[in-house]
């Protein structure tokens, strides 16, 4: 459940042409504890605050007749606990729209009136400002019982100390975390100058970057995956539901529907994805497609699942490449561009477009004739197979040098990390760090192994010229070149 910013973790960056060994662009884990929270809250609200929140959601009819109750859970923080045996598909929260914190709530608030409805702000910025404005109102806020139970931090890496961030030195997650914080800082600088500082009646107390980062982190961790962009909304009560890796279905566990006379009342309905016994906690699956690094960034947890270990490789056509224009033209004709991102998952094959794009980047020398306009419509088909020994060797060297460079940036080995993960009572943030960095290194080693094996097979591959000779009948069944007298 994350507010939208960049789609990709900041990646290993490779350029076309003949670069020096590429390196990591910006600095980015696991054991099997109890299922993690959404968000992984640091601290639990007081009993009085929890009781007041229960009364509030019940008075609004959001608790779906008391099917589930917000409660402190063993993992720490809050969750939803079944009040009775619940079958699969049972509604456990039906939150009316008047309780949502979204763009409509911003527009209807005094904040919205001060900023012209908030329509010109990014949706997440508008809702973040609403959060901070309602906090400033204290007990006068209609969301006061909800705000009182929100955590002051999660275990998301955006809240880690400098010492804690050292544990993810060399990782893509570290670079992504720092990039995200820089992005949030730039948004804060803008709204602080244009909105916060000129509306002292709305924000009587000083609003700091840390306050704004907290609001961003709350949205990043609590917004349901399908509620993004203009639909972004915080849904009180429903957003207490926690994640479990035992829920392996992407099937939606919630819907927005009409209710009441003629279906005019809009509600957010949260349902059980599996049957739940009375007294047990209700879980959902947040997002099967997120990597462990993304889970750590958004929610502050990781999973012991190799399919969550990934590494983002970025390939880029360098502007200094003498064939830049031709290569870019070919890439764009095939649905790609100057830069291409490839998410490589542990235990899975390379993305299908990766090798063709790599071969395109490394074209040079005697292979450059394939870049001519004559081949423009057919060259991608040739790139799907080895072009030449020189080209194939070049892509192997580029990738292996990049992997070696990236692996050299970590301060531990995979073996050391796996030994650390055997330790009992690891702090949650240290466990996240170890799992993420170990997962990245495993993927990098997997990539290196793939291209090392490819290097060893170069002499046995069939290249463009041999395929071309076969096409025109000049190579026999055993691979020998056929000659004849005129």
PDB file of C-alpha atoms in Angstrom, residues 212-321:
ATOM      1  CA  UNK A 212       6.097  16.083   6.451  1.00  0.00           C
ATOM      2  CA  UNK A 213       8.211  12.931   6.088  1.00  0.00           C
ATOM      3  CA  UNK A 214       6.047  11.263   8.745  1.00  0.00           C
ATOM      4  CA  UNK A 215       2.916  12.106   6.748  1.00  0.00           C
ATOM      5  CA  UNK A 216       4.535  10.737   3.583  1.00  0.00           C
ATOM      6  CA  UNK A 217       5.510   7.547   5.424  1.00  0.00           C
ATOM      7  CA  UNK A 218       1.978   7.093   6.751  1.00  0.00           C
ATOM      8  CA  UNK A 219       0.578   7.349   3.223  1.00  0.00           C
ATOM      9  CA  UNK A 220       3.296   5.151   1.759  1.00  0.00           C
ATOM     10  CA  UNK A 221       2.561   2.385   4.247  1.00  0.00           C
ATOM     11  CA  UNK A 222      -1.206   2.592   4.646  1.00  0.00           C
ATOM     12  CA  UNK A 223      -2.743   3.422   1.273  1.00  0.00           C
ATOM     13  CA  UNK A 224      -4.188   0.347  -0.452  1.00  0.00           C
ATOM     14  CA  UNK A 225      -2.389  -0.579  -3.665  1.00  0.00           C
ATOM     15  CA  UNK A 226      -5.342   0.199  -5.941  1.00  0.00           C
ATOM     16  CA  UNK A 227      -5.927   3.650  -4.452  1.00  0.00           C
ATOM     17  CA  UNK A 228      -3.272   5.703  -6.190  1.00  0.00           C
ATOM     18  CA  UNK A 229      -3.056   8.950  -8.079  1.00  0.00           C
ATOM     19  CA  UNK A 230      -6.313  10.886  -7.846  1.00  0.00           C
ATOM     20  CA  UNK A 231      -7.890   7.955  -5.959  1.00  0.00           C
ATOM     21  CA  UNK A 232      -5.372   8.088  -3.128  1.00  0.00           C
ATOM     22  CA  UNK A 233      -7.098   7.767   0.239  1.00  0.00           C
ATOM     23  CA  UNK A 234      -6.452   6.815   3.826  1.00  0.00           C
ATOM     24  CA  UNK A 235      -9.194   4.454   5.017  1.00  0.00           C
ATOM     25  CA  UNK A 236      -9.452   4.427   8.833  1.00  0.00           C
ATOM     26  CA  UNK A 237      -9.938   1.004  10.454  1.00  0.00           C
ATOM     27  CA  UNK A 238      -9.467  -0.889   7.165  1.00  0.00           C
ATOM     28  CA  UNK A 239      -5.834   0.250   7.039  1.00  0.00           C
ATOM     29  CA  UNK A 240      -5.094  -1.604  10.278  1.00  0.00           C
ATOM     30  CA  UNK A 241      -5.240  -4.925   8.446  1.00  0.00           C
ATOM     31  CA  UNK A 242      -1.864  -6.625   8.400  1.00  0.00           C
ATOM     32  CA  UNK A 243       0.051  -8.520   5.742  1.00  0.00           C
ATOM     33  CA  UNK A 244       0.867 -12.214   5.761  1.00  0.00           C
ATOM     34  CA  UNK A 245       2.991 -14.088   3.258  1.00  0.00           C
ATOM     35  CA  UNK A 246       0.645 -17.038   3.831  1.00  0.00           C
ATOM     36  CA  UNK A 247      -1.976 -15.174   1.773  1.00  0.00           C
ATOM     37  CA  UNK A 248      -0.683 -16.046  -1.689  1.00  0.00           C
ATOM     38  CA  UNK A 249      -3.497 -14.717  -3.866  1.00  0.00           C
ATOM     39  CA  UNK A 250      -3.565 -11.416  -5.739  1.00  0.00           C
ATOM     40  CA  UNK A 251      -7.349 -11.528  -5.634  1.00  0.00           C
ATOM     41  CA  UNK A 252      -8.603  -8.268  -4.188  1.00  0.00           C
ATOM     42  CA  UNK A 253      -9.746  -8.391  -0.586  1.00  0.00           C
ATOM     43  CA  UNK A 254     -11.566  -5.090  -0.835  1.00  0.00           C
ATOM     44  CA  UNK A 255     -13.923  -3.079  -3.024  1.00  0.00           C
ATOM     45  CA  UNK A 256     -15.554   0.328  -3.174  1.00  0.00           C
ATOM     46  CA  UNK A 257     -19.306  -0.044  -3.480  1.00  0.00           C
ATOM     47  CA  UNK A 258     -22.603   1.738  -3.086  1.00  0.00           C
ATOM     48  CA  UNK A 259     -24.733   1.157  -0.028  1.00  0.00           C
ATOM     49  CA  UNK A 260     -27.982   2.429   1.394  1.00  0.00           C
ATOM     50  CA  UNK A 261     -30.965   3.802  -0.484  1.00  0.00           C
ATOM     51  CA  UNK A 262     -30.297   3.528  -4.231  1.00  0.00           C
ATOM     52  CA  UNK A 263     -26.638   2.723  -3.443  1.00  0.00           C
ATOM     53  CA  UNK A 264     -25.818   6.381  -2.983  1.00  0.00           C
ATOM     54  CA  UNK A 265     -23.646   5.938   0.079  1.00  0.00           C
ATOM     55  CA  UNK A 266     -20.124   5.003  -0.988  1.00  0.00           C
ATOM     56  CA  UNK A 267     -18.224   2.663   1.341  1.00  0.00           C
ATOM     57  CA  UNK A 268     -14.870   0.924   1.348  1.00  0.00           C
ATOM     58  CA  UNK A 269     -15.547  -2.736   2.078  1.00  0.00           C
ATOM     59  CA  UNK A 270     -12.721  -4.911   3.433  1.00  0.00           C
ATOM     60  CA  UNK A 271     -13.295  -8.674   3.211  1.00  0.00           C
ATOM     61  CA  UNK A 272     -11.510 -11.754   4.527  1.00  0.00           C
ATOM     62  CA  UNK A 273      -9.432 -13.447   1.778  1.00  0.00           C
ATOM     63  CA  UNK A 274      -9.579 -16.732   3.761  1.00  0.00           C
ATOM     64  CA  UNK A 275     -11.670 -18.091   6.607  1.00  0.00           C
ATOM     65  CA  UNK A 276     -10.667 -16.821  10.070  1.00  0.00           C
ATOM     66  CA  UNK A 277     -11.414 -18.301  13.489  1.00  0.00           C
ATOM     67  CA  UNK A 278     -12.728 -16.174  16.331  1.00  0.00           C
ATOM     68  CA  UNK A 279      -9.875 -14.431  18.138  1.00  0.00           C
ATOM     69  CA  UNK A 280      -7.459 -14.852  15.238  1.00  0.00           C
ATOM     70  CA  UNK A 281      -5.935 -11.934  13.367  1.00  0.00           C
ATOM     71  CA  UNK A 282      -7.178 -11.079   9.868  1.00  0.00           C
ATOM     72  CA  UNK A 283      -4.507 -10.755   7.188  1.00  0.00           C
ATOM     73  CA  UNK A 284      -4.358  -9.825   3.536  1.00  0.00           C
ATOM     74  CA  UNK A 285      -1.680  -9.901   0.826  1.00  0.00           C
ATOM     75  CA  UNK A 286      -0.370  -6.393   0.160  1.00  0.00           C
ATOM     76  CA  UNK A 287       1.280  -6.921  -3.204  1.00  0.00           C
ATOM     77  CA  UNK A 288       2.758 -10.108  -4.651  1.00  0.00           C
ATOM     78  CA  UNK A 289       4.802  -8.121  -7.183  1.00  0.00           C
ATOM     79  CA  UNK A 290       6.835  -6.062  -4.736  1.00  0.00           C
ATOM     80  CA  UNK A 291      10.454  -6.986  -4.060  1.00  0.00           C
ATOM     81  CA  UNK A 292      11.829  -7.228  -0.539  1.00  0.00           C
ATOM     82  CA  UNK A 293      13.518  -3.872  -1.066  1.00  0.00           C
ATOM     83  CA  UNK A 294      10.169  -2.296  -1.980  1.00  0.00           C
ATOM     84  CA  UNK A 295       8.478  -3.932   1.006  1.00  0.00           C
ATOM     85  CA  UNK A 296      11.236  -2.557   3.250  1.00  0.00           C
ATOM     86  CA  UNK A 297      10.893   0.926   1.787  1.00  0.00           C
ATOM     87  CA  UNK A 298       7.101   1.062   1.882  1.00  0.00           C
ATOM     88  CA  UNK A 299       6.142  -0.939   4.963  1.00  0.00           C
ATOM     89  CA  UNK A 300       9.230  -1.802   6.960  1.00  0.00           C
ATOM     90  CA  UNK A 301       9.302  -5.574   6.595  1.00  0.00           C
ATOM     91  CA  UNK A 302      10.637  -8.305   4.307  1.00  0.00           C
ATOM     92  CA  UNK A 303       9.639 -11.884   3.474  1.00  0.00           C
ATOM     93  CA  UNK A 304      11.645 -15.145   3.500  1.00  0.00           C
ATOM     94  CA  UNK A 305      10.736 -15.773  -0.121  1.00  0.00           C
ATOM     95  CA  UNK A 306      13.315 -15.912  -2.922  1.00  0.00           C
ATOM     96  CA  UNK A 307      10.790 -14.490  -5.394  1.00  0.00           C
ATOM     97  CA  UNK A 308      10.989 -11.247  -3.383  1.00  0.00           C
ATOM     98  CA  UNK A 309      14.762 -10.977  -3.979  1.00  0.00           C
ATOM     99  CA  UNK A 310      15.470  -8.889  -7.052  1.00  0.00           C
ATOM    100  CA  UNK A 311      17.900  -6.434  -8.570  1.00  0.00           C
ATOM    101  CA  UNK A 312      17.092  -3.674 -11.038  1.00  0.00           C
ATOM    102  CA  UNK A 313      19.484  -3.409 -13.961  1.00  0.00           C
ATOM    103  CA  UNK A 314      19.413  -0.220 -16.026  1.00  0.00           C
ATOM    104  CA  UNK A 315      20.734  -0.241 -19.572  1.00  0.00           C
ATOM    105  CA  UNK A 316      21.244   3.056 -21.336  1.00  0.00           C
ATOM    106  CA  UNK A 317      22.285   4.184 -24.794  1.00  0.00           C
ATOM    107  CA  UNK A 318      25.046   6.666 -24.151  1.00  0.00           C
ATOM    108  CA  UNK A 319      24.860  10.013 -25.948  1.00  0.00           C
ATOM    109  CA  UNK A 320      28.602   9.657 -26.601  1.00  0.00           C
ATOM    110  CA  UNK A 321      28.022   6.447 -28.563  1.00  0.00           C
TER     111      UNK A 321
END
